[in-house]
C-alpha atoms as a printed R data frame, in Angstrom:
    type eleno elety resid chain resno       x      y       z
1   ATOM     1    CA   MET     A     1 -78.674 43.599  83.926
2   ATOM     2    CA   ALA     A     2 -77.387 43.443  87.270
3   ATOM     3    CA   ASN     A     3 -73.419 43.242  87.657
4   ATOM     4    CA   SER     A     4 -72.940 45.095  83.969
5   ATOM     5    CA   PRO     A     5 -71.857 48.502  84.760
6   ATOM     6    CA   ALA     A     6 -75.195 50.707  84.569
7   ATOM     7    CA   PHE     A     7 -73.490 54.183  85.431
8   ATOM     8    CA   ILE     A     8 -70.620 56.146  87.679
9   ATOM     9    CA   ALA     A     9 -70.971 57.886  91.487
10  ATOM    10    CA   GLY     A    10 -69.203 60.084  92.638
11  ATOM    11    CA   ASP     A    11 -68.717 61.305  96.492
12  ATOM    12    CA   TRP     A    12 -65.930 64.447  95.634
13  ATOM    13    CA   GLY     A    13 -65.909 65.927  98.782
14  ATOM    14    CA   THR     A    14 -63.669 68.980 100.232
15  ATOM    15    CA   SER     A    15 -60.660 66.626 100.931
16  ATOM    16    CA   ASN     A    16 -61.539 62.986  99.342
17  ATOM    17    CA   LEU     A    17 -62.963 61.840  96.192
18  ATOM    18    CA   THR     A    18 -64.576 58.270  95.754
19  ATOM    19    CA   LEU     A    19 -65.920 56.755  92.212
20  ATOM    20    CA   ALA     A    20 -67.200 54.167  92.267
21  ATOM    21    CA   LEU     A    21 -68.934 51.915  88.773
22  ATOM    22    CA   CYS     A    22 -72.291 50.751  89.707
23  ATOM    23    CA   ASP     A    23 -74.678 48.207  88.248
24  ATOM    24    CA   ALA     A    24 -77.973 49.413  87.501
25  ATOM    25    CA   ASP     A    25 -78.552 48.168  91.090
26  ATOM    26    CA   GLY     A    26 -76.129 50.581  92.625
27  ATOM    27    CA   HIS     A    27 -74.047 48.073  93.813
28  ATOM    28    CA   ALA     A    28 -70.098 49.100  93.727
29  ATOM    29    CA   LEU     A    29 -68.071 47.027  91.161
30  ATOM    30    CA   GLU     A    30 -64.768 48.697  91.665
31  ATOM    31    CA   THR     A    31 -64.216 51.776  93.164
32  ATOM    32    CA   ARG     A    32 -61.223 54.433  92.822
33  ATOM    33    CA   LYS     A    33 -59.854 57.661  94.722
34  ATOM    34    CA   GLY     A    34 -58.920 60.844  94.017
35  ATOM    35    CA   PRO     A    35 -58.067 64.028  95.472
36  ATOM    36    CA   GLY     A    36 -60.766 66.471  96.948
37  ATOM    37    CA   ALA     A    37 -62.207 69.502  95.448
38  ATOM    38    CA   ALA     A    38 -59.988 72.042  97.537
39  ATOM    39    CA   GLU     A    39 -56.902 70.148  95.632
40  ATOM    40    CA   SER     A    40 -58.643 69.599  92.921
41  ATOM    41    CA   ARG     A    41 -59.788 73.620  91.289
42  ATOM    42    CA   GLY     A    42 -59.493 74.210  88.159
43  ATOM    43    CA   HIS     A    43 -59.128 70.931  87.613
44  ATOM    44    CA   PHE     A    44 -62.224 69.079  87.879
45  ATOM    45    CA   ALA     A    45 -62.186 67.649  84.052
46  ATOM    46    CA   GLN     A    46 -59.153 66.257  83.939
47  ATOM    47    CA   ILE     A    47 -59.226 64.139  87.098
48  ATOM    48    CA   PHE     A    48 -62.507 62.810  86.560
49  ATOM    49    CA   ASP     A    49 -61.292 61.756  83.439
50  ATOM    50    CA   GLU     A    50 -58.318 60.174  84.163
51  ATOM    51    CA   LEU     A    51 -60.087 58.018  86.329
52  ATOM    52    CA   ALA     A    52 -62.566 57.072  84.607
53  ATOM    53    CA   ALA     A    53 -60.783 56.603  81.378
54  ATOM    54    CA   SER     A    54 -60.865 52.884  81.452
55  ATOM    55    CA   TRP     A    55 -64.591 52.521  82.615
56  ATOM    56    CA   LEU     A    56 -65.615 54.585  80.108
57  ATOM    57    CA   ALA     A    57 -63.588 52.747  77.291
58  ATOM    58    CA   GLY     A    58 -66.706 50.419  76.422
59  ATOM    59    CA   GLY     A    59 -68.640 53.465  75.914
60  ATOM    60    CA   PRO     A    60 -70.428 56.609  77.717
61  ATOM    61    CA   LEU     A    61 -71.614 55.397  81.178
62  ATOM    62    CA   PRO     A    62 -74.220 58.745  83.118
63  ATOM    63    CA   VAL     A    63 -72.274 60.558  85.582
64  ATOM    64    CA   VAL     A    64 -73.566 61.207  89.131
65  ATOM    65    CA   LEU     A    65 -71.495 63.095  92.322
66  ATOM    66    CA   SER     A    66 -71.797 64.512  94.859
67  ATOM    67    CA   GLY     A    67 -70.286 67.088  97.341
68  ATOM    68    CA   MET     A    68 -68.001 69.802  96.879
69  ATOM    69    CA   VAL     A    69 -67.980 69.660  93.692
70  ATOM    70    CA   GLY     A    70 -70.963 71.215  93.175
71  ATOM    71    CA   SER     A    71 -69.933 74.075  95.215
72  ATOM    72    CA   ALA     A    72 -68.596 78.007  93.852
73  ATOM    73    CA   PHE     A    73 -64.299 76.219  94.055
74  ATOM    74    CA   GLY     A    74 -65.957 72.949  91.944
75  ATOM    75    CA   TRP     A    75 -66.252 71.948  88.925
76  ATOM    76    CA   HIS     A    76 -69.184 73.990  87.883
77  ATOM    77    CA   GLU     A    77 -71.869 75.451  91.039
78  ATOM    78    CA   ALA     A    78 -75.026 73.490  92.096
79  ATOM    79    CA   PRO     A    79 -78.057 75.533  92.934
80  ATOM    80    CA   TYR     A    80 -79.089 75.061  96.952
81  ATOM    81    CA   LEU     A    81 -82.541 73.652  97.590
82  ATOM    82    CA   SER     A    82 -84.487 75.773  99.872
83  ATOM    83    CA   CYS     A    83 -85.755 74.128 102.812
84  ATOM    84    CA   PRO     A    84 -88.299 72.201 103.060
85  ATOM    85    CA   ALA     A    85 -87.873 70.159 100.563
86  ATOM    86    CA   GLY     A    86 -88.071 66.807  99.548
87  ATOM    87    CA   LEU     A    87 -85.045 64.643  99.245
88  ATOM    88    CA   HIS     A    88 -86.481 63.184  96.023
89  ATOM    89    CA   ASP     A    89 -86.605 66.347  94.315
90  ATOM    90    CA   LEU     A    90 -82.069 65.857  94.327
91  ATOM    91    CA   ALA     A    91 -82.549 64.686  90.674
92  ATOM    92    CA   ARG     A    92 -85.263 66.375  89.388
93  ATOM    93    CA   ASP     A    93 -82.922 69.478  89.610
94  ATOM    94    CA   LEU     A    94 -79.814 67.666  89.141
95  ATOM    95    CA   VAL     A    95 -77.119 70.271  86.981
96  ATOM    96    CA   MET     A    96 -75.569 68.708  84.165
97  ATOM    97    CA   VAL     A    97 -71.881 70.003  83.509
98  ATOM    98    CA   ARG     A    98 -70.928 68.521  80.797
99  ATOM    99    CA   ASP     A    99 -72.720 65.679  78.555
100 ATOM   100    CA   GLY     A   100 -74.667 62.778  81.190
101 ATOM   101    CA   VAL     A   101 -72.640 64.304  83.995
102 ATOM   102    CA   GLY     A   102 -75.080 65.378  86.629
103 ATOM   103    CA   ILE     A   103 -74.175 67.312  89.654
104 ATOM   104    CA   VAL     A   104 -76.791 66.739  92.608
105 ATOM   105    CA   PRO     A   105 -77.538 69.693  94.471
106 ATOM   106    CA   GLY     A   106 -77.448 71.453  97.650
107 ATOM   107    CA   MET     A   107 -80.009 72.461 100.599
108 ATOM   108    CA   ARG     A   108 -80.388 75.385 101.968
109 ATOM   109    CA   CYS     A   109 -82.238 76.487 105.292
110 ATOM   110    CA   THR     A   110 -83.365 79.122 108.169
111 ATOM   111    CA   ASN     A   111 -81.691 76.481 111.323
112 ATOM   112    CA   PRO     A   112 -83.149 77.349 114.461
113 ATOM   113    CA   LEU     A   113 -80.994 79.753 115.857
114 ATOM   114    CA   GLY     A   114 -82.773 82.131 111.881
115 ATOM   115    CA   ALA     A   115 -79.777 82.385 110.863
116 ATOM   116    CA   PRO     A   116 -78.971 80.386 107.495
117 ATOM   117    CA   ASP     A   117 -77.610 77.059 106.528
118 ATOM   118    CA   VAL     A   118 -76.365 75.000 104.548
119 ATOM   119    CA   MET     A   119 -75.052 71.228 102.774
120 ATOM   120    CA   ARG     A   120 -73.402 69.765 100.136
121 ATOM   121    CA   GLY     A   121 -72.958 66.022  99.895
122 ATOM   122    CA   GLU     A   122 -75.314 65.336 103.755
123 ATOM   123    CA   GLU     A   123 -78.437 65.485 101.626
124 ATOM   124    CA   THR     A   124 -77.208 62.668  99.482
125 ATOM   125    CA   GLN     A   125 -76.629 60.581 102.704
126 ATOM   126    CA   LEU     A   126 -79.722 61.652 103.287
127 ATOM   127    CA   LEU     A   127 -81.164 60.279 101.304
128 ATOM   128    CA   GLY     A   128 -79.166 56.683 100.980
129 ATOM   129    CA   ALA     A   129 -79.608 56.914 104.332
130 ATOM   130    CA   GLN     A   130 -83.726 56.271 103.857
131 ATOM   131    CA   MET     A   131 -82.833 53.623 101.578
132 ATOM   132    CA   LEU     A   132 -80.921 51.521 104.587
133 ATOM   133    CA   GLU     A   133 -83.089 52.220 107.681
134 ATOM   134    CA   THR     A   134 -87.005 52.854 106.278
135 ATOM   135    CA   THR     A   135 -88.237 53.501 109.548
136 ATOM   136    CA   LEU     A   136 -86.147 57.205 109.072
137 ATOM   137    CA   SER     A   137 -88.640 58.235 106.293
138 ATOM   138    CA   SER     A   138 -91.436 57.751 109.021
139 ATOM   139    CA   GLY     A   139 -92.491 60.277 110.996
140 ATOM   140    CA   ARG     A   140 -90.184 63.250 112.707
141 ATOM   141    CA   GLN     A   141 -87.022 62.118 113.100
142 ATOM   142    CA   LEU     A   142 -83.593 63.470 113.958
143 ATOM   143    CA   VAL     A   143 -80.043 63.069 112.311
144 ATOM   144    CA   CYS     A   144 -76.414 63.853 113.190
145 ATOM   145    CA   MET     A   145 -74.007 63.697 110.643
146 ATOM   146    CA   PRO     A   146 -70.656 64.231 112.804
147 ATOM   147    CA   GLY     A   147 -67.735 65.302 110.413
148 ATOM   148    CA   THR     A   148 -65.957 68.655 110.028
149 ATOM   149    CA   HIS     A   149 -68.768 70.290 109.667
150 ATOM   150    CA   THR     A   150 -71.146 68.225 111.858
151 ATOM   151    CA   LYS     A   151 -74.948 68.396 110.296
152 ATOM   152    CA   TRP     A   152 -78.268 68.180 112.869
153 ATOM   153    CA   VAL     A   153 -81.061 67.547 110.429
154 ATOM   154    CA   SER     A   154 -84.692 67.606 111.268
155 ATOM   155    CA   LEU     A   155 -86.598 65.871 108.880
156 ATOM   156    CA   ASN     A   156 -90.264 65.349 108.907
157 ATOM   157    CA   HIS     A   157 -91.745 61.911 106.934
158 ATOM   158    CA   GLY     A   158 -88.352 62.117 104.463
159 ATOM   159    CA   ILE     A   159 -89.206 65.949 103.952
160 ATOM   160    CA   VAL     A   160 -85.654 67.965 105.120
161 ATOM   161    CA   GLN     A   161 -87.652 70.441 107.532
162 ATOM   162    CA   GLU     A   162 -84.622 72.831 108.554
163 ATOM   163    CA   PHE     A   163 -80.626 71.832 109.817
164 ATOM   164    CA   LEU     A   164 -78.371 73.248 111.838
165 ATOM   165    CA   THR     A   165 -73.939 73.304 111.511
166 ATOM   166    CA   ALA     A   166 -71.075 72.971 113.930
167 ATOM   167    CA   PRO     A   167 -67.800 73.324 113.130
168 ATOM   168    CA   THR     A   168 -67.222 70.512 115.942
169 ATOM   169    CA   GLY     A   169 -64.735 69.029 113.621
170 ATOM   170    CA   GLU     A   170 -62.522 71.605 112.363
171 ATOM   171    CA   LEU     A   171 -62.221 73.045 115.574
172 ATOM   172    CA   PHE     A   172 -61.166 69.533 116.963
173 ATOM   173    CA   ALA     A   173 -58.474 69.962 113.954
174 ATOM   174    CA   LEU     A   174 -57.102 74.062 114.464
175 ATOM   175    CA   LEU     A   175 -56.785 73.241 118.098
176 ATOM   176    CA   CYS     A   176 -55.046 70.104 118.029
177 ATOM   177    CA   GLU     A   177 -53.057 71.565 115.356
178 ATOM   178    CA   HIS     A   178 -51.950 75.283 115.205
179 ATOM   179    CA   SER     A   179 -52.590 75.428 119.314
180 ATOM   180    CA   VAL     A   180 -50.637 74.439 122.533
181 ATOM   181    CA   LEU     A   181 -53.573 72.575 124.176
182 ATOM   182    CA   VAL     A   182 -52.980 69.351 122.092
183 ATOM   183    CA   ARG     A   183 -49.204 70.173 120.857
184 ATOM   184    CA   ASP     A   184 -48.111 66.129 119.591
185 ATOM   185    CA   LYS     A   185 -49.717 65.892 116.107
186 ATOM   186    CA   ALA     A   186 -48.611 62.370 116.405
187 ATOM   187    CA   THR     A   187 -51.035 61.242 119.088
188 ATOM   188    CA   VAL     A   188 -54.081 63.509 117.422
189 ATOM   189    CA   MET     A   189 -56.038 60.187 115.476
190 ATOM   190    CA   VAL     A   190 -55.614 57.830 118.756
191 ATOM   191    CA   HIS     A   191 -58.587 57.408 120.943
192 ATOM   192    CA   ASP     A   192 -58.211 56.538 123.919
193 ATOM   193    CA   VAL     A   193 -62.337 55.699 125.130
194 ATOM   194    CA   HIS     A   194 -61.358 56.469 129.369
195 ATOM   195    CA   ASP     A   195 -59.579 60.636 128.780
196 ATOM   196    CA   PHE     A   196 -62.892 60.276 125.736
197 ATOM   197    CA   GLU     A   197 -65.352 59.663 128.238
198 ATOM   198    CA   ARG     A   198 -63.701 62.147 131.310
199 ATOM   199    CA   GLY     A   199 -63.782 64.661 128.367
200 ATOM   200    CA   LEU     A   200 -67.533 64.077 127.333
201 ATOM   201    CA   ALA     A   201 -68.388 63.915 131.118
202 ATOM   202    CA   GLU     A   202 -66.510 67.497 131.801
203 ATOM   203    CA   SER     A   203 -68.990 68.894 128.753
204 ATOM   204    CA   ALA     A   204 -72.128 67.508 131.310
205 ATOM   205    CA   ARG     A   205 -71.024 69.088 134.222
206 ATOM   206    CA   HIS     A   206 -72.405 72.608 134.781
207 ATOM   207    CA   PRO     A   207 -74.420 73.490 131.326
208 ATOM   208    CA   ASP     A   208 -73.783 76.788 132.716
209 ATOM   209    CA   VAL     A   209 -70.070 77.416 131.601
210 ATOM   210    CA   SER     A   210 -68.677 78.424 128.426
211 ATOM   211    CA   LEU     A   211 -66.605 75.889 126.283
212 ATOM   212    CA   LEU     A   212 -63.793 78.942 126.180
213 ATOM   213    CA   HIS     A   213 -63.982 77.897 130.150
214 ATOM   214    CA   ARG     A   214 -62.922 74.074 130.207
215 ATOM   215    CA   LEU     A   215 -60.723 74.122 126.521
216 ATOM   216    CA   PHE     A   216 -57.860 74.822 128.554
217 ATOM   217    CA   GLN     A   217 -58.147 71.874 130.645
218 ATOM   218    CA   SER     A   218 -56.336 69.672 128.200
219 ATOM   219    CA   ARG     A   219 -53.244 71.785 128.967
220 ATOM   220    CA   SER     A   220 -53.622 72.187 132.568
221 ATOM   221    CA   LEU     A   221 -54.377 67.977 133.459
222 ATOM   222    CA   ARG     A   222 -51.662 66.819 131.040
223 ATOM   223    CA   LEU     A   223 -49.010 69.007 132.517
224 ATOM   224    CA   ASP     A   224 -50.543 67.805 135.999
225 ATOM   225    CA   LYS     A   225 -50.184 64.454 134.707
226 ATOM   226    CA   GLN     A   226 -53.443 63.185 134.667
227 ATOM   227    CA   LEU     A   227 -53.351 62.655 130.489
228 ATOM   228    CA   SER     A   228 -51.264 61.253 128.634
229 ATOM   229    CA   ALA     A   229 -50.328 63.055 125.923
230 ATOM   230    CA   GLN     A   230 -52.753 60.631 123.489
231 ATOM   231    CA   GLY     A   231 -55.129 60.881 126.286
232 ATOM   232    CA   ALA     A   232 -54.881 65.267 125.815
233 ATOM   233    CA   ALA     A   233 -55.932 64.863 122.077
234 ATOM   234    CA   SER     A   234 -58.929 62.691 123.006
235 ATOM   235    CA   TRP     A   235 -60.228 64.548 126.799
236 ATOM   236    CA   MET     A   236 -60.542 67.250 123.651
237 ATOM   237    CA   SER     A   237 -62.559 64.933 121.421
238 ATOM   238    CA   GLY     A   238 -64.677 64.463 123.982
239 ATOM   239    CA   LEU     A   239 -65.436 67.541 125.245
240 ATOM   240    CA   LEU     A   240 -66.021 68.625 121.759
241 ATOM   241    CA   ILE     A   241 -68.858 65.836 120.946
242 ATOM   242    CA   GLY     A   242 -70.041 66.416 124.225
243 ATOM   243    CA   THR     A   243 -71.009 70.143 124.248
244 ATOM   244    CA   ASP     A   244 -72.271 69.915 120.066
245 ATOM   245    CA   VAL     A   245 -74.459 67.130 121.592
246 ATOM   246    CA   GLY     A   246 -75.600 68.788 124.540
247 ATOM   247    CA   GLY     A   247 -76.392 72.024 122.312
248 ATOM   248    CA   ALA     A   248 -77.716 70.191 120.119
249 ATOM   249    CA   LEU     A   249 -80.702 68.095 121.182
250 ATOM   250    CA   PRO     A   250 -81.870 71.085 123.437
251 ATOM   251    CA   LEU     A   251 -82.846 72.924 120.183
252 ATOM   252    CA   PHE     A   252 -84.568 69.879 118.700
253 ATOM   253    CA   ALA     A   253 -86.333 69.305 121.477
254 ATOM   254    CA   GLY     A   254 -89.742 69.817 119.513
255 ATOM   255    CA   LEU     A   255 -89.019 65.936 117.860
256 ATOM   256    CA   ASP     A   256 -90.325 62.994 119.392
257 ATOM   257    CA   ALA     A   257 -87.281 62.179 122.122
258 ATOM   258    CA   ASP     A   258 -88.153 58.700 122.491
259 ATOM   259    CA   ASN     A   259 -87.152 58.210 119.262
260 ATOM   260    CA   PRO     A   260 -83.564 57.291 118.234
261 ATOM   261    CA   VAL     A   261 -81.431 59.828 116.893
262 ATOM   262    CA   TYR     A   262 -80.166 58.376 113.712
263 ATOM   263    CA   VAL     A   263 -76.372 59.078 112.978
264 ATOM   264    CA   ILE     A   264 -74.841 59.381 109.809
265 ATOM   265    CA   GLY     A   265 -71.096 58.769 108.764
266 ATOM   266    CA   ALA     A   266 -67.674 57.527 109.212
267 ATOM   267    CA   PRO     A   267 -67.449 54.098 111.581
268 ATOM   268    CA   HIS     A   268 -65.277 56.582 113.787
269 ATOM   269    CA   LEU     A   269 -67.426 59.340 114.140
270 ATOM   270    CA   THR     A   270 -70.452 57.810 114.892
271 ATOM   271    CA   ALA     A   271 -69.292 55.383 117.854
272 ATOM   272    CA   SER     A   272 -68.173 58.266 119.542
273 ATOM   273    CA   TYR     A   273 -71.589 60.586 119.019
274 ATOM   274    CA   ALA     A   274 -73.642 57.891 119.832
275 ATOM   275    CA   LEU     A   275 -71.512 57.438 122.872
276 ATOM   276    CA   ALA     A   276 -72.543 60.531 123.480
277 ATOM   277    CA   ILE     A   277 -76.137 60.669 122.658
278 ATOM   278    CA   ASP     A   278 -76.107 57.664 125.005
279 ATOM   279    CA   ARG     A   279 -74.553 59.637 127.600
280 ATOM   280    CA   ARG     A   280 -77.681 62.223 127.458
281 ATOM   281    CA   GLY     A   281 -80.228 59.950 127.704
282 ATOM   282    CA   ARG     A   282 -81.044 59.069 124.064
283 ATOM   283    CA   THR     A   283 -80.440 56.106 121.556
284 ATOM   284    CA   ALA     A   284 -78.490 56.310 118.768
285 ATOM   285    CA   ILE     A   285 -78.798 54.640 115.365
286 ATOM   286    CA   GLN     A   286 -75.171 54.105 113.332
287 ATOM   287    CA   ILE     A   287 -75.449 54.075 109.660
288 ATOM   288    CA   ASP     A   288 -72.164 53.768 107.351
289 ATOM   289    CA   GLY     A   289 -71.902 57.326 105.617
290 ATOM   290    CA   ALA     A   290 -70.246 56.175 102.317
291 ATOM   291    CA   ARG     A   291 -72.725 52.813 102.380
292 ATOM   292    CA   ALA     A   292 -75.254 55.901 102.669
293 ATOM   293    CA   ALA     A   293 -73.719 58.617 100.202
294 ATOM   294    CA   LEU     A   294 -73.507 55.385  97.478
295 ATOM   295    CA   ALA     A   295 -76.924 54.053  98.380
296 ATOM   296    CA   GLY     A   296 -78.602 58.344  97.394
297 ATOM   297    CA   LEU     A   297 -76.206 58.551  94.602
298 ATOM   298    CA   ALA     A   298 -78.113 55.151  93.409
299 ATOM   299    CA   LEU     A   299 -81.295 56.817  94.138
300 ATOM   300    CA   VAL     A   300 -81.068 59.802  92.636
301 ATOM   301    CA   TYR     A   301 -79.597 58.123  89.012
302 ATOM   302    CA   ARG     A   302 -83.211 55.488  88.916
303 ATOM   303    CA   GLU     A   303 -84.659 58.888  89.334
304 ATOM   304    CA   GLN     A   304 -83.084 60.678  86.641
305 ATOM   305    CA   GLU     A   305 -83.360 57.571  84.539
306 ATOM   306    CA   ARG     A   306 -87.317 57.246  84.532
307 ATOM   307    CA   LEU     A   307 -87.185 61.467  84.088
308 ATOM   308    CA   LEU     A   308 -85.677 60.765  81.417
309 ATOM   309    CA   SER     A   309 -87.624 57.584  79.834
């Protein structure tokens, strides 16, 4: 019944773990945070048992986990589904690591550049996003999933056709923390909209010029007093996100350009990408990634229960 604990959902990414005690409808009754998969290596079972101990004190509950917990360095390696693949196949191929604890598989494809590509965790967000935005399941749609490794996903009636990964967030962090281009780590998270938009504009100028020949401007503009310390990080963010968006959209030009681009992720990132997409003449629909992940895990749980009944 609703409001009674029915299962435990876990979004276990590289850097963070979010566990949720959920009712049968997928509503979170309580959430808990824990270390990500990178820090949990070799201790996944112990960390899970400690966090979920009080929830399981009254008896066993089904557990559905997604993300890097299913990677080669995770609790147990889950396979990749080869694309094209239906998101509803995720429940069918759930990998059980022990009684009652299952891990959602990832997905693999040949991307638009002809290279292999993989995802873990985003497939569950995609599944949940279709529950939150039903139009996402209709026709051919383009999805952007910004993050450390941004994913661009082509869907056809809810079937994942192909996707492309860009390490935009990782590159931003590396340049800010390990180069002289943006020196002040304390200012990296400060987001100046004006300077972010200046970076977006720069990404669209002279489209034939390489990103490599633009990056140093974040330092030279600061030395020239045209950017503050905070502004340099925001400018760099705008340049990288604008380059990501400007490079990805033409690769998926076969999709209907009149349709919106669905952007799924953390709100501060989806807002930045939505602005960049708007500057390229497209409409963006933002979907909260945490809500989508929970909705996807709930759907996998319900489908798994149906398959077992």
